[in-house]
mmCIF file of C-alpha atoms in Angstrom:
data_model
loop_
_atom_site.group_PDB
_atom_site.id
_atom_site.type_symbol
_atom_site.label_atom_id
_atom_site.label_comp_id
_atom_site.label_asym_id
_atom_site.label_seq_id
_atom_site.Cartn_x
_atom_site.Cartn_y
_atom_site.Cartn_z
ATOM 1 C CA MET A 1 -34.881 13.901 9.548
ATOM 2 C CA GLU A 2 -34.470 11.001 11.127
ATOM 3 C CA ARG A 3 -34.279 7.908 9.381
ATOM 4 C CA LEU A 4 -35.843 4.496 10.265
ATOM 5 C CA VAL A 5 -35.330 1.098 8.819
ATOM 6 C CA ILE A 6 -37.899 -1.807 9.797
ATOM 7 C CA VAL A 7 -36.977 -5.007 8.899
ATOM 8 C CA GLY A 8 -39.154 -7.616 8.281
ATOM 9 C CA ALA A 9 -42.772 -6.687 6.794
ATOM 10 C CA GLY A 10 -45.232 -8.639 8.687
ATOM 11 C CA LEU A 11 -48.191 -7.520 11.074
ATOM 12 C CA ALA A 12 -45.646 -6.453 13.662
ATOM 13 C CA ALA A 13 -43.820 -4.180 11.035
ATOM 14 C CA ALA A 14 -47.497 -2.892 9.397
ATOM 15 C CA LYS A 15 -48.454 -1.835 13.385
ATOM 16 C CA ALA A 16 -45.535 0.161 13.785
ATOM 17 C CA VAL A 17 -45.741 2.549 10.654
ATOM 18 C CA GLU A 18 -49.395 2.759 11.062
ATOM 19 C CA ARG A 19 -49.523 4.034 14.689
ATOM 20 C CA LEU A 20 -46.384 6.363 13.508
ATOM 21 C CA ARG A 21 -47.635 8.189 10.811
ATOM 22 C CA GLU A 22 -50.876 8.285 12.981
ATOM 23 C CA GLU A 23 -49.129 10.748 16.005
ATOM 24 C CA GLY A 24 -47.471 12.646 13.535
ATOM 25 C CA TYR A 25 -43.990 10.635 13.088
ATOM 26 C CA GLU A 26 -41.998 12.514 10.806
ATOM 27 C CA GLY A 27 -38.481 10.933 10.168
ATOM 28 C CA SER A 28 -38.268 8.648 6.747
ATOM 29 C CA VAL A 29 -39.154 5.286 7.356
ATOM 30 C CA THR A 30 -38.461 2.290 5.302
ATOM 31 C CA VAL A 31 -39.356 -0.947 5.529
ATOM 32 C CA VAL A 32 -37.785 -3.987 4.267
ATOM 33 C CA GLY A 33 -39.635 -7.705 3.575
ATOM 34 C CA ALA A 34 -38.479 -10.520 1.852
ATOM 35 C CA GLU A 35 -41.923 -11.745 0.515
ATOM 36 C CA ASP A 36 -43.158 -10.167 -2.512
ATOM 37 C CA ARG A 37 -46.305 -8.848 -1.257
ATOM 38 C CA ALA A 38 -47.616 -5.744 1.457
ATOM 39 C CA PRO A 39 -47.898 -7.425 5.406
ATOM 40 C CA TYR A 40 -50.736 -9.410 6.362
ATOM 41 C CA GLU A 41 -52.494 -11.290 9.049
ATOM 42 C CA ARG A 42 -51.245 -15.081 9.476
ATOM 43 C CA PRO A 43 -54.445 -16.481 11.553
ATOM 44 C CA PRO A 44 -56.343 -16.716 8.187
ATOM 45 C CA LEU A 45 -54.065 -18.747 6.550
ATOM 46 C CA SER A 46 -54.403 -21.585 8.380
ATOM 47 C CA LYS A 47 -58.146 -20.579 9.023
ATOM 48 C CA ASP A 48 -60.726 -18.565 6.870
ATOM 49 C CA LEU A 49 -58.776 -19.015 3.593
ATOM 50 C CA LEU A 50 -57.939 -22.682 4.104
ATOM 51 C CA LEU A 51 -62.083 -23.112 4.570
ATOM 52 C CA GLY A 52 -62.553 -21.840 0.807
ATOM 53 C CA LYS A 53 -63.730 -17.765 2.266
ATOM 54 C CA ASP A 54 -63.484 -14.800 0.645
ATOM 55 C CA THR A 55 -60.597 -13.178 3.026
ATOM 56 C CA ASP A 56 -58.955 -10.207 2.488
ATOM 57 C CA PRO A 57 -55.363 -10.826 4.737
ATOM 58 C CA THR A 58 -54.032 -7.550 3.918
ATOM 59 C CA VAL A 59 -52.912 -5.651 7.060
ATOM 60 C CA LEU A 60 -52.939 -1.647 5.009
ATOM 61 C CA ASP A 61 -53.856 -0.980 1.288
ATOM 62 C CA GLU A 62 -51.372 -0.342 -1.505
ATOM 63 C CA GLU A 63 -52.501 3.338 -0.953
ATOM 64 C CA TRP A 64 -51.776 3.492 2.385
ATOM 65 C CA TRP A 65 -47.703 3.332 1.930
ATOM 66 C CA GLY A 66 -47.275 6.079 -0.449
ATOM 67 C CA GLU A 67 -50.126 8.637 0.652
ATOM 68 C CA ASN A 68 -48.128 8.472 4.024
ATOM 69 C CA ASP A 69 -44.626 8.555 2.691
ATOM 70 C CA VAL A 70 -43.248 5.292 4.131
ATOM 71 C CA ARG A 71 -41.330 2.993 1.806
ATOM 72 C CA LEU A 72 -42.056 -0.557 1.269
ATOM 73 C CA LEU A 73 -39.606 -2.051 -0.225
ATOM 74 C CA THR A 74 -40.456 -6.285 -1.174
ATOM 75 C CA GLY A 75 -39.007 -8.967 -2.154
ATOM 76 C CA ALA A 76 -36.089 -7.965 -0.433
ATOM 77 C CA ARG A 77 -33.121 -9.888 2.140
ATOM 78 C CA ALA A 78 -31.637 -7.598 4.234
ATOM 79 C CA ALA A 79 -27.995 -9.433 3.916
ATOM 80 C CA GLU A 80 -26.359 -7.395 6.943
ATOM 81 C CA LEU A 81 -27.086 -5.063 9.883
ATOM 82 C CA ASP A 82 -23.325 -3.226 10.047
ATOM 83 C CA ARG A 83 -24.062 -1.611 13.750
ATOM 84 C CA GLU A 84 -21.007 0.044 13.816
ATOM 85 C CA THR A 85 -22.231 2.218 10.691
ATOM 86 C CA GLY A 86 -25.873 2.237 11.120
ATOM 87 C CA ARG A 87 -26.306 0.844 7.838
ATOM 88 C CA VAL A 88 -28.407 -2.380 6.483
ATOM 89 C CA ARG A 89 -26.793 -4.003 3.521
ATOM 90 C CA LEU A 90 -29.827 -6.106 1.414
ATOM 91 C CA GLU A 91 -28.994 -8.939 -0.857
ATOM 92 C CA SER A 92 -29.196 -6.800 -3.903
ATOM 93 C CA GLY A 93 -26.321 -4.401 -3.145
ATOM 94 C CA GLU A 94 -28.240 -1.321 -1.598
ATOM 95 C CA TRP A 95 -27.235 -0.111 1.451
ATOM 96 C CA LEU A 96 -29.764 1.272 3.677
ATOM 97 C CA ASP A 97 -28.437 4.500 6.211
ATOM 98 C CA TYR A 98 -30.384 4.339 9.602
ATOM 99 C CA ASP A 99 -30.506 6.026 12.966
ATOM 100 C CA LEU A 100 -33.034 3.554 13.877
ATOM 101 C CA VAL A 101 -33.607 0.293 12.988
ATOM 102 C CA VAL A 102 -36.438 -1.946 14.621
ATOM 103 C CA LEU A 103 -36.038 -6.175 13.743
ATOM 104 C CA ALA A 104 -39.763 -7.634 12.523
ATOM 105 C CA THR A 105 -37.419 -10.702 10.929
ATOM 106 C CA GLY A 106 -40.562 -13.095 12.379
ATOM 107 C CA ALA A 107 -40.061 -16.257 12.301
ATOM 108 C CA GLU A 108 -39.872 -19.313 10.170
ATOM 109 C CA PRO A 109 -41.554 -22.851 10.279
ATOM 110 C CA ARG A 110 -39.571 -25.956 12.099
ATOM 111 C CA VAL A 111 -38.044 -28.438 9.450
ATOM 112 C CA PRO A 112 -36.949 -31.539 11.502
ATOM 113 C CA ASP A 113 -33.529 -32.702 11.278
ATOM 114 C CA LEU A 114 -35.310 -36.004 9.314
ATOM 115 C CA PRO A 115 -34.677 -37.639 5.666
ATOM 116 C CA GLY A 116 -37.436 -36.278 3.300
ATOM 117 C CA ALA A 117 -38.244 -33.327 5.678
ATOM 118 C CA ASP A 118 -37.078 -30.291 3.672
ATOM 119 C CA ARG A 119 -39.544 -31.782 0.041
ATOM 120 C CA ALA A 120 -42.539 -31.510 2.167
ATOM 121 C CA LEU A 121 -45.268 -29.137 2.679
ATOM 122 C CA TYR A 122 -45.169 -26.007 6.066
ATOM 123 C CA LEU A 123 -47.595 -23.769 6.255
ATOM 124 C CA ARG A 124 -46.541 -19.519 6.953
ATOM 125 C CA THR A 125 -46.634 -17.740 3.928
ATOM 126 C CA LEU A 126 -49.546 -17.516 1.753
ATOM 127 C CA GLU A 127 -47.375 -19.242 -0.964
ATOM 128 C CA ASP A 128 -47.474 -21.884 1.323
ATOM 129 C CA LYS A 129 -51.705 -22.008 1.696
ATOM 130 C CA ASP A 130 -51.364 -21.705 -2.160
ATOM 131 C CA ARG A 131 -49.410 -25.013 -2.251
ATOM 132 C CA VAL A 132 -51.583 -26.492 0.992
ATOM 133 C CA LEU A 133 -54.906 -25.815 -0.525
ATOM 134 C CA GLU A 134 -53.644 -27.153 -4.383
ATOM 135 C CA ALA A 135 -53.245 -30.372 -2.203
ATOM 136 C CA ILE A 136 -56.547 -30.716 0.231
ATOM 137 C CA GLY A 137 -58.571 -29.238 -3.567
ATOM 138 C CA SER A 138 -56.737 -32.517 -5.284
ATOM 139 C CA GLY A 139 -58.201 -35.183 -2.611
ATOM 140 C CA GLY A 140 -56.004 -38.189 -1.956
ATOM 141 C CA HIS A 141 -54.568 -38.230 1.917
ATOM 142 C CA LEU A 142 -52.942 -35.611 3.773
ATOM 143 C CA VAL A 143 -50.669 -36.895 6.380
ATOM 144 C CA ILE A 144 -49.971 -34.113 9.014
ATOM 145 C CA VAL A 145 -46.975 -34.198 11.437
ATOM 146 C CA GLY A 146 -48.143 -32.424 14.695
ATOM 147 C CA ALA A 147 -50.937 -32.105 16.992
ATOM 148 C CA GLY A 148 -50.391 -28.186 17.807
ATOM 149 C CA TRP A 149 -52.248 -25.027 16.775
ATOM 150 C CA ILE A 150 -51.450 -25.522 13.147
ATOM 151 C CA GLY A 151 -51.411 -28.985 12.511
ATOM 152 C CA LEU A 152 -55.028 -29.299 13.781
ATOM 153 C CA GLU A 153 -56.018 -26.079 12.439
ATOM 154 C CA VAL A 154 -55.217 -27.498 9.063
ATOM 155 C CA ALA A 155 -56.545 -31.046 9.577
ATOM 156 C CA ALA A 156 -60.061 -29.467 10.625
ATOM 157 C CA ALA A 157 -59.734 -27.398 7.195
ATOM 158 C CA ALA A 158 -58.798 -30.111 5.227
ATOM 159 C CA ARG A 159 -61.858 -32.384 6.853
ATOM 160 C CA SER A 160 -63.888 -29.851 5.955
ATOM 161 C CA HIS A 161 -63.207 -30.381 2.331
ATOM 162 C CA ASP A 162 -63.598 -34.109 3.079
ATOM 163 C CA VAL A 163 -59.821 -34.940 2.505
ATOM 164 C CA ARG A 164 -58.890 -37.637 4.373
ATOM 165 C CA VAL A 165 -56.584 -36.823 7.087
ATOM 166 C CA THR A 166 -54.264 -38.687 9.549
ATOM 167 C CA VAL A 167 -52.639 -36.670 12.761
ATOM 168 C CA LEU A 168 -49.577 -37.894 14.247
ATOM 169 C CA GLU A 169 -47.989 -36.837 17.278
ATOM 170 C CA ARG A 170 -45.084 -36.993 19.006
ATOM 171 C CA ASP A 171 -46.749 -36.953 22.554
ATOM 172 C CA ASP A 172 -49.354 -38.746 24.409
ATOM 173 C CA LEU A 173 -52.195 -35.851 23.635
ATOM 174 C CA PRO A 174 -52.292 -33.276 21.164
ATOM 175 C CA LEU A 175 -51.740 -29.957 23.180
ATOM 176 C CA GLN A 176 -51.200 -31.499 25.533
ATOM 177 C CA LYS A 177 -48.796 -29.193 27.778
ATOM 178 C CA VAL A 178 -50.384 -26.275 27.267
ATOM 179 C CA LEU A 179 -54.268 -27.512 27.641
ATOM 180 C CA GLY A 180 -53.238 -30.247 30.385
ATOM 181 C CA ASP A 181 -54.184 -33.527 29.818
ATOM 182 C CA GLU A 182 -58.544 -33.550 30.188
ATOM 183 C CA LEU A 183 -58.919 -30.296 27.620
ATOM 184 C CA ALA A 184 -56.275 -32.095 25.391
ATOM 185 C CA THR A 185 -58.509 -35.646 25.577
ATOM 186 C CA HIS A 186 -61.262 -33.405 24.698
ATOM 187 C CA VAL A 187 -59.470 -32.177 21.391
ATOM 188 C CA ALA A 188 -58.514 -35.337 20.470
ATOM 189 C CA GLU A 189 -61.813 -36.537 20.783
ATOM 190 C CA LEU A 190 -63.301 -33.549 18.765
ATOM 191 C CA HIS A 191 -61.046 -34.469 15.849
ATOM 192 C CA ARG A 192 -61.204 -38.005 15.992
ATOM 193 C CA SER A 193 -65.606 -37.466 15.888
ATOM 194 C CA HIS A 194 -64.781 -35.238 13.051
ATOM 195 C CA GLY A 195 -63.286 -38.479 10.913
ATOM 196 C CA VAL A 196 -59.306 -37.337 11.791
ATOM 197 C CA ASP A 197 -57.246 -40.151 12.482
ATOM 198 C CA LEU A 198 -55.375 -38.362 14.931
ATOM 199 C CA ARG A 199 -52.530 -41.080 16.441
ATOM 200 C CA THR A 200 -50.334 -40.128 19.624
ATOM 201 C CA GLY A 201 -47.364 -40.905 21.041
ATOM 202 C CA VAL A 202 -45.905 -41.583 17.692
ATOM 203 C CA SER A 203 -42.371 -41.235 16.228
ATOM 204 C CA VAL A 204 -41.727 -40.326 12.208
ATOM 205 C CA GLU A 205 -38.062 -41.217 11.526
ATOM 206 C CA GLU A 206 -38.246 -40.132 7.579
ATOM 207 C CA VAL A 207 -40.804 -38.445 4.873
ATOM 208 C CA LEU A 208 -40.776 -40.901 2.008
ATOM 209 C CA VAL A 209 -39.930 -39.215 -1.120
ATOM 210 C CA GLY A 210 -41.073 -40.060 -4.781
ATOM 211 C CA ALA A 211 -40.237 -38.747 -7.689
ATOM 212 C CA ASP A 212 -42.778 -36.320 -7.103
ATOM 213 C CA GLY A 213 -43.036 -35.464 -3.887
ATOM 214 C CA PRO A 214 -43.804 -36.801 -0.301
ATOM 215 C CA VAL A 215 -45.345 -39.999 -0.863
ATOM 216 C CA GLY A 216 -45.985 -40.909 2.657
ATOM 217 C CA VAL A 217 -44.069 -41.459 6.014
ATOM 218 C CA ARG A 218 -42.020 -43.735 8.250
ATOM 219 C CA THR A 219 -42.390 -43.995 12.220
ATOM 220 C CA SER A 220 -40.389 -46.248 14.688
ATOM 221 C CA ASP A 221 -43.914 -48.786 14.068
ATOM 222 C CA GLU A 222 -44.445 -48.973 10.344
ATOM 223 C CA THR A 223 -44.955 -46.968 6.703
ATOM 224 C CA ILE A 224 -48.162 -44.708 6.116
ATOM 225 C CA ASP A 225 -48.441 -44.280 2.504
ATOM 226 C CA ALA A 226 -50.010 -40.617 1.858
ATOM 227 C CA ASP A 227 -50.498 -38.281 -1.359
ATOM 228 C CA HIS A 228 -49.257 -34.984 0.548
ATOM 229 C CA VAL A 229 -47.383 -34.878 3.459
ATOM 230 C CA LEU A 230 -47.930 -31.863 6.008
ATOM 231 C CA VAL A 231 -44.795 -30.788 8.796
ATOM 232 C CA ALA A 232 -46.419 -28.275 11.301
ATOM 233 C CA ILE A 233 -44.511 -29.063 14.981
ATOM 234 C CA GLY A 234 -43.537 -25.086 15.581
ATOM 235 C CA ALA A 235 -41.193 -22.047 14.193
ATOM 236 C CA VAL A 236 -37.959 -20.725 14.861
ATOM 237 C CA PRO A 237 -37.223 -17.658 14.925
ATOM 238 C CA SER A 238 -35.219 -15.397 12.440
ATOM 239 C CA VAL A 239 -32.767 -13.908 14.025
ATOM 240 C CA ALA A 240 -29.681 -15.031 12.064
ATOM 241 C CA LEU A 241 -29.123 -10.907 11.074
ATOM 242 C CA ALA A 242 -29.003 -10.068 14.678
ATOM 243 C CA GLU A 243 -27.037 -12.675 15.704
ATOM 244 C CA ASP A 244 -24.296 -12.082 12.322
ATOM 245 C CA SER A 245 -24.385 -8.825 14.240
ATOM 246 C CA GLY A 246 -23.243 -9.358 17.455
ATOM 247 C CA LEU A 247 -26.832 -9.008 19.184
ATOM 248 C CA GLU A 248 -27.476 -11.303 22.183
ATOM 249 C CA VAL A 249 -29.998 -14.166 20.947
ATOM 250 C CA ASP A 250 -31.547 -16.197 23.291
ATOM 251 C CA ASP A 251 -34.594 -18.034 22.087
ATOM 252 C CA GLY A 252 -35.580 -14.633 19.746
ATOM 253 C CA ILE A 253 -33.895 -11.282 20.215
ATOM 254 C CA VAL A 254 -33.253 -10.563 23.611
ATOM 255 C CA VAL A 255 -34.762 -7.489 24.499
ATOM 256 C CA ASP A 256 -35.939 -5.398 27.679
ATOM 257 C CA GLU A 257 -39.581 -4.497 27.919
ATOM 258 C CA ARG A 258 -39.077 -1.687 26.325
ATOM 259 C CA PHE A 259 -37.860 -3.772 22.774
ATOM 260 C CA GLN A 260 -33.984 -2.828 23.230
ATOM 261 C CA THR A 261 -31.513 -4.629 22.681
ATOM 262 C CA GLN A 262 -28.291 -3.582 24.009
ATOM 263 C CA ASP A 263 -27.541 -1.379 21.105
ATOM 264 C CA GLU A 264 -29.641 1.868 21.843
ATOM 265 C CA ARG A 265 -30.103 1.712 17.697
ATOM 266 C CA VAL A 266 -31.669 -1.372 17.506
ATOM 267 C CA LEU A 267 -34.794 -2.629 18.807
ATOM 268 C CA ALA A 268 -36.858 -5.880 17.993
ATOM 269 C CA ILE A 269 -40.447 -6.801 17.977
ATOM 270 C CA GLY A 270 -42.540 -9.292 16.774
ATOM 271 C CA ASP A 271 -42.363 -13.342 16.436
ATOM 272 C CA ALA A 272 -38.325 -12.443 16.395
ATOM 273 C CA ALA A 273 -38.233 -11.229 19.970
ATOM 274 C CA SER A 274 -37.380 -12.451 23.478
ATOM 275 C CA ALA A 275 -38.790 -9.484 25.219
ATOM 276 C CA TRP A 276 -39.099 -9.119 29.301
ATOM 277 C CA ASN A 277 -42.230 -8.880 30.185
ATOM 278 C CA VAL A 278 -43.471 -6.793 33.474
ATOM 279 C CA THR A 279 -46.227 -7.747 34.684
ATOM 280 C CA LEU A 280 -45.024 -11.512 34.785
ATOM 281 C CA GLU A 281 -41.239 -10.704 35.677
ATOM 282 C CA ASP A 282 -40.053 -13.719 32.838
ATOM 283 C CA ARG A 283 -38.926 -13.208 28.983
ATOM 284 C CA LEU A 284 -41.090 -14.449 26.244
ATOM 285 C CA ARG A 285 -41.388 -15.003 22.905
ATOM 286 C CA VAL A 286 -44.898 -15.083 21.613
ATOM 287 C CA GLU A 287 -46.041 -15.888 17.958
ATOM 288 C CA HIS A 288 -49.056 -14.558 18.004
ATOM 289 C CA TRP A 289 -51.403 -12.098 16.044
ATOM 290 C CA ASP A 290 -52.210 -10.340 18.961
ATOM 291 C CA ASN A 291 -48.630 -9.680 20.408
ATOM 292 C CA ALA A 292 -47.396 -8.425 16.848
ATOM 293 C CA ILE A 293 -50.360 -6.304 16.972
ATOM 294 C CA ARG A 294 -49.631 -5.094 20.050
ATOM 295 C CA GLN A 295 -45.805 -5.121 19.877
ATOM 296 C CA GLY A 296 -46.110 -2.770 16.311
ATOM 297 C CA ARG A 297 -48.184 -0.207 18.235
ATOM 298 C CA ALA A 298 -45.913 -0.430 20.951
ATOM 299 C CA VAL A 299 -42.627 -0.064 19.813
ATOM 300 C CA ALA A 300 -43.980 3.103 18.109
ATOM 301 C CA ASP A 301 -44.758 4.254 20.914
ATOM 302 C CA VAL A 302 -40.873 3.883 22.978
ATOM 303 C CA LEU A 303 -40.008 5.680 19.646
ATOM 304 C CA LEU A 304 -42.271 8.614 20.104
ATOM 305 C CA GLY A 305 -40.472 8.728 23.041
ATOM 306 C CA ARG A 306 -43.618 7.453 25.364
ATOM 307 C CA ASP A 307 -43.828 5.575 28.729
ATOM 308 C CA THR A 308 -44.536 2.163 27.293
ATOM 309 C CA VAL A 309 -43.426 -1.134 28.399
ATOM 310 C CA HIS A 310 -44.364 -4.841 27.679
ATOM 311 C CA ASP A 311 -46.857 -5.295 29.935
ATOM 312 C CA TRP A 312 -49.620 -7.622 28.285
ATOM 313 C CA LEU A 313 -50.636 -10.854 29.109
ATOM 314 C CA PRO A 314 -50.713 -13.477 26.266
ATOM 315 C CA TYR A 315 -53.398 -13.766 23.980
ATOM 316 C CA PHE A 316 -54.450 -16.843 21.658
ATOM 317 C CA TYR A 317 -57.224 -18.227 19.236
ATOM 318 C CA THR A 318 -58.302 -21.027 17.553
ATOM 319 C CA ASP A 319 -61.311 -22.295 15.122
ATOM 320 C CA GLN A 320 -61.121 -26.307 14.659
ATOM 321 C CA PHE A 321 -64.860 -27.873 14.338
ATOM 322 C CA GLU A 322 -67.165 -26.251 16.981
ATOM 323 C CA PHE A 323 -64.125 -25.788 18.919
ATOM 324 C CA SER A 324 -63.829 -22.232 18.913
ATOM 325 C CA MET A 325 -61.671 -20.586 21.176
ATOM 326 C CA GLU A 326 -59.830 -17.525 22.909
ATOM 327 C CA TYR A 327 -57.409 -17.679 26.007
ATOM 328 C CA VAL A 328 -55.320 -15.195 27.737
ATOM 329 C CA GLY A 329 -51.718 -15.647 30.282
ATOM 330 C CA ARG A 330 -49.458 -18.036 31.015
ATOM 331 C CA PRO A 331 -50.224 -20.960 33.142
ATOM 332 C CA GLY A 332 -47.212 -22.878 35.122
ATOM 333 C CA PRO A 333 -47.066 -26.315 33.953
ATOM 334 C CA LYS A 334 -48.176 -27.452 37.496
ATOM 335 C CA ASP A 335 -51.148 -25.034 37.468
ATOM 336 C CA ALA A 336 -54.477 -27.225 37.741
ATOM 337 C CA VAL A 337 -57.135 -26.428 35.482
ATOM 338 C CA GLU A 338 -60.977 -25.830 36.306
ATOM 339 C CA ILE A 339 -64.090 -26.112 34.309
ATOM 340 C CA ARG A 340 -67.194 -24.320 34.217
ATOM 341 C CA GLY A 341 -69.717 -24.535 31.673
ATOM 342 C CA ASP A 342 -70.973 -27.316 29.279
ATOM 343 C CA LEU A 343 -67.788 -29.414 28.134
ATOM 344 C CA ALA A 344 -69.777 -31.685 26.013
ATOM 345 C CA ALA A 345 -71.270 -28.835 23.947
ATOM 346 C CA ASN A 346 -68.096 -26.993 23.489
ATOM 347 C CA GLU A 347 -69.706 -23.914 25.764
ATOM 348 C CA PHE A 348 -67.337 -23.280 28.887
ATOM 349 C CA ILE A 349 -64.608 -21.283 30.524
ATOM 350 C CA ALA A 350 -61.613 -23.221 31.640
ATOM 351 C CA TYR A 351 -59.395 -20.933 34.609
ATOM 352 C CA TRP A 352 -55.964 -22.119 35.243
ATOM 353 C CA LEU A 353 -54.780 -21.589 38.958
ATOM 354 C CA ASP A 354 -51.525 -22.396 40.997
ATOM 355 C CA ASP A 355 -51.558 -23.331 44.354
ATOM 356 C CA GLU A 356 -52.206 -20.492 46.239
ATOM 357 C CA SER A 357 -55.747 -19.834 43.869
ATOM 358 C CA ARG A 358 -54.210 -17.279 41.892
ATOM 359 C CA VAL A 359 -55.771 -17.363 38.274
ATOM 360 C CA THR A 360 -52.671 -17.893 35.941
ATOM 361 C CA ALA A 361 -54.818 -17.744 32.949
ATOM 362 C CA GLY A 362 -58.412 -18.495 31.523
ATOM 363 C CA MET A 363 -60.068 -20.042 28.390
ATOM 364 C CA ASN A 364 -63.382 -19.350 26.890
ATOM 365 C CA VAL A 365 -64.839 -22.059 24.069
ATOM 366 C CA GLY A 366 -68.064 -21.166 22.816
ATOM 367 C CA ILE A 367 -68.856 -18.090 25.245
ATOM 368 C CA TRP A 368 -68.255 -14.682 23.756
ATOM 369 C CA ASP A 369 -67.419 -11.037 25.147
ATOM 370 C CA VAL A 370 -65.903 -12.669 28.480
ATOM 371 C CA SER A 371 -62.015 -12.276 27.040
ATOM 372 C CA ASP A 372 -61.520 -9.042 28.860
ATOM 373 C CA THR A 373 -63.184 -10.070 32.057
ATOM 374 C CA LEU A 374 -60.844 -12.872 32.057
ATOM 375 C CA ARG A 375 -58.031 -10.686 31.500
ATOM 376 C CA GLN A 376 -58.841 -8.699 34.940
ATOM 377 C CA MET A 377 -59.328 -11.658 36.304
ATOM 378 C CA VAL A 378 -55.336 -13.185 35.865
ATOM 379 C CA GLY A 379 -52.981 -12.412 38.123
ATOM 380 C CA THR A 380 -56.037 -12.141 40.983
ATOM 381 C CA THR A 381 -56.667 -15.123 44.130
ATOM 382 C CA VAL A 382 -60.003 -16.331 43.195
ATOM 383 C CA ASP A 383 -62.306 -18.935 44.892
ATOM 384 C CA ARG A 384 -62.549 -21.457 43.795
ATOM 385 C CA SER A 385 -66.572 -22.750 44.693
ATOM 386 C CA GLU A 386 -67.349 -19.241 43.087
ATOM 387 C CA LEU A 387 -65.688 -19.673 39.400
ATOM 388 C CA GLY A 388 -68.922 -19.843 37.036
ATOM 389 C CA ASP A 389 -68.698 -19.917 32.798
ATOM 390 C CA LEU A 390 -69.401 -15.563 32.980
ATOM 391 C CA ARG A 391 -72.874 -16.468 31.813
#
């Protein structure tokens, strides 16, 4: 019987084992997860759960694992990948033999090399969410370092609880590199209109720490008092296990379009994988929910011997105040943005176009059931004058 070990117990791993058992895979399967719980979805951590909504992020219920003969090891960390003998060593000392291993080790919050940064709040796990929610619930002043997706979603959630929020961003605009100046300005104005003190062009130099934790931040220009400090400046792939075993790592575990490393018995998926995309003809490492689902299912198909490749476009979504959107594609840094619809009402479509009027990405805000249409448009050449809001 073939022995499969999956290291990492996030959404990608859960979708892989679910697909394998649905499609009749008969090998033994062991999933190793560092957290003391079954796999769950992460988007609710910065959205519904911080808003106080009753949402269960669990992917597969507790009974599923036993009913489908999948061994789930929670609270277990992989310490070594011995590719020569085909074994994974856990920190507990247990060795797991494998014929195939899938690395779905995920990512970790980026911790800046600043004094006091290790004492700040971060948001990656359910336990992190509990700490952030406790901070929000206690009131006071929340300072958020970083105006990316997570930072802005937390800011929106905190303002819904009437918490005073200051967001500090290094760039001139939030999400400037992703959205471009016009849309980034719109997002900045949205947050300020809801009472967020958004400060851009700010360089944070220290998280100030008192006896009980952070008490503020020091920037290059001033000191800002705070009751809570959250750092949200992105994530880094968890690649130590792969790197220590001699696998190629370059902003993630390097894999081909079938999620294969240079070792034919080792594959990698999810936030930790830098995978070749045959449609974009480039290597991508994507940390979003949709990619975890798709890569989990796709690697299962690969293990089942099917002709499956990494060919889909990146997709993500966000909810911030009345700004709710879906985004698909991968624009270039010099692409032009065309907006159709009502920007002020947060009901519009944004198209990213290269210099040949080819659509490289699309975003629908407050207009629904058009994501598939936008996905189909990406890669096609259009007449800009004929672009509309798809309603």
